[in-house]
């Protein structure tokens, strides 16, 4: 028995040595700024699962946005390609002579795409459908309030593992039971001369309740290095860092502190502009439940609106790397996790995703998720797990074509449109990218010798600039394929 075990270990070491000593991998690892790095690389044939190249493929590393591969694939598998998020408009009380003596409710289903810029077209289109349904009943006056019901998810809009520098940013927006405008606003600044404090001009949409604490400086630079910092439900936002001087209307983006409340307020204003008066102040589930005043009864449905099918939203997510969409998918699959425990919407989704992949025969012992987007620096996975999930989706999933085509073509599409451009791999490799401080990751599909392969390259703790690491990974991929 000892001899057999020793023999198997020897064979494994020989195989790993061959895989690791590929000239492209060795060149990549020998760079001076890789001395303290953690690297996990795997390339596998989809049809057979055979390993073509491997370097420390079971090393747990921070994935950044390539974690979205795990989330979007699980969402397709669990919810189905034609799943649509539902948002309902309801009312209590009664309607008499054009007067609604009661409240109007917007009941969210977690849809991340309401008013999203990623869909194109009229961002208020869904709200206009709601207005049409209200007008169809002849309502001209509401003796009550517009109330947002975001209770489908808990109030933990952001993962507790996210970093402070991400809170308040356009990419660190929370995910709630009701979302609107990608949960983002645009801040316009007049930056002035170098050394001066930029002047806040406006926000779009109008975020009149936000109080900005401005600690910015204008300098002679070409791009900004600044943060918008703040917490969910808090209307104070702190502006730190440097912005380019001499700009009459410099744009920055931040997160909407409470999207459900904002949506209720925004829709109230829309109704009033259309000459439907609303007597009450817009509010939401979180506020009313805290005050002990949440008690909707005898609600009557006015209309239900639906998102685009999940297959379209998954493609958008993987192309533009939307953190909001990915986290909404994770929380939505979490609604199907049955447990008597009190756990967060994020945690329910994580457990559901891990359970699903385990049932498909994938070892998830090295899959550590704290969100669906990859923004948490405590997320961990391995190149092997990524390749196994990618391989399953391409070979065994009923949604194989949909998922594979949701991964953008390198050099042409999405966040990798400038990756491997003008190389033989342009358009011939599909990659999801991920990056954060000292993290650079790519994972996806490539065809080698007529065979479809999965590929994952994840690098942490390198000591060069992101641009240099991107170039080196491009050279590595060209050397392998």
Short mmCIF file of N, CA and C in Angstrom, two decimals, residues 90 92 103-108 146-152 178 283-297 299:
data_model
loop_
_atom_site.label_atom_id
_atom_site.label_comp_id
_atom_site.label_asym_id
_atom_site.label_seq_id
_atom_site.Cartn_x
_atom_site.Cartn_y
_atom_site.Cartn_z
N UNK A 90 -49.51 47.90 -5.83
CA UNK A 90 -50.73 47.55 -5.11
C UNK A 90 -51.25 48.77 -4.36
N UNK A 92 -53.97 49.84 -0.80
CA UNK A 92 -54.95 49.49 0.22
C UNK A 92 -56.07 50.53 0.15
N UNK A 103 -53.00 53.99 0.55
CA UNK A 103 -51.61 54.10 0.13
C UNK A 103 -51.35 53.31 -1.14
N UNK A 104 -50.34 53.72 -1.85
CA UNK A 104 -49.88 53.02 -3.04
C UNK A 104 -48.57 52.32 -2.69
N UNK A 105 -48.48 51.04 -2.99
CA UNK A 105 -47.30 50.25 -2.62
C UNK A 105 -46.53 49.81 -3.86
N UNK A 106 -45.21 49.93 -3.78
CA UNK A 106 -44.32 49.35 -4.80
C UNK A 106 -43.64 48.15 -4.14
N UNK A 107 -44.07 46.95 -4.51
CA UNK A 107 -43.52 45.74 -3.89
C UNK A 107 -42.40 45.19 -4.77
N UNK A 108 -41.18 45.25 -4.26
CA UNK A 108 -40.02 44.81 -5.03
C UNK A 108 -39.81 43.32 -4.99
N UNK A 146 -46.97 57.06 -1.20
CA UNK A 146 -46.32 56.01 -1.97
C UNK A 146 -45.33 55.32 -1.04
N UNK A 147 -45.49 54.01 -0.89
CA UNK A 147 -44.68 53.24 0.05
C UNK A 147 -43.91 52.16 -0.71
N UNK A 148 -42.60 52.16 -0.57
CA UNK A 148 -41.76 51.13 -1.18
C UNK A 148 -41.65 49.94 -0.24
N UNK A 149 -41.89 48.76 -0.78
CA UNK A 149 -41.78 47.52 0.00
C UNK A 149 -40.60 46.71 -0.53
N UNK A 150 -39.48 46.87 0.13
CA UNK A 150 -38.24 46.20 -0.28
C UNK A 150 -37.93 44.98 0.59
N UNK A 151 -38.94 44.46 1.27
CA UNK A 151 -38.74 43.44 2.30
C UNK A 151 -38.41 42.05 1.77
N UNK A 152 -38.39 41.86 0.44
CA UNK A 152 -38.04 40.55 -0.09
C UNK A 152 -36.63 40.14 0.32
N UNK A 178 -35.68 46.60 -3.64
CA UNK A 178 -36.02 47.54 -4.70
C UNK A 178 -34.77 48.31 -5.08
N UNK A 283 -42.36 56.91 1.76
CA UNK A 283 -41.61 56.18 2.79
C UNK A 283 -41.38 54.75 2.31
N UNK A 284 -40.85 53.90 3.19
CA UNK A 284 -40.53 52.54 2.77
C UNK A 284 -40.64 51.58 3.96
N UNK A 285 -40.54 50.30 3.64
CA UNK A 285 -40.68 49.23 4.63
C UNK A 285 -39.71 49.40 5.79
N UNK A 286 -38.44 49.70 5.49
CA UNK A 286 -37.43 49.77 6.55
C UNK A 286 -37.83 50.80 7.60
N UNK A 287 -38.23 51.96 7.16
CA UNK A 287 -38.58 53.04 8.09
C UNK A 287 -39.84 52.70 8.87
N UNK A 288 -40.87 52.24 8.18
CA UNK A 288 -42.13 51.94 8.85
C UNK A 288 -42.00 50.78 9.83
N UNK A 289 -41.22 49.77 9.47
CA UNK A 289 -41.06 48.62 10.37
C UNK A 289 -40.28 49.02 11.62
N UNK A 290 -39.28 49.90 11.46
CA UNK A 290 -38.54 50.38 12.63
C UNK A 290 -39.43 51.18 13.56
N UNK A 291 -40.37 51.89 12.99
CA UNK A 291 -41.28 52.72 13.79
C UNK A 291 -42.49 51.93 14.28
N UNK A 292 -42.56 50.65 13.92
CA UNK A 292 -43.68 49.82 14.34
C UNK A 292 -44.98 50.15 13.61
N UNK A 293 -44.86 50.73 12.41
CA UNK A 293 -46.05 51.14 11.68
C UNK A 293 -46.23 50.37 10.38
N UNK A 294 -45.53 49.26 10.23
CA UNK A 294 -45.68 48.45 9.01
C UNK A 294 -46.80 47.44 9.22
N UNK A 295 -47.93 47.67 8.58
CA UNK A 295 -49.07 46.78 8.77
C UNK A 295 -50.01 46.84 7.55
N UNK A 296 -49.49 46.52 6.36
CA UNK A 296 -50.36 46.58 5.17
C UNK A 296 -51.43 45.49 5.23
N UNK A 297 -52.64 45.86 4.90
CA UNK A 297 -53.76 44.92 4.95
C UNK A 297 -54.63 45.09 3.73
N UNK A 299 -54.42 44.32 0.58
CA UNK A 299 -53.81 44.96 -0.59
C UNK A 299 -54.44 44.43 -1.87
#
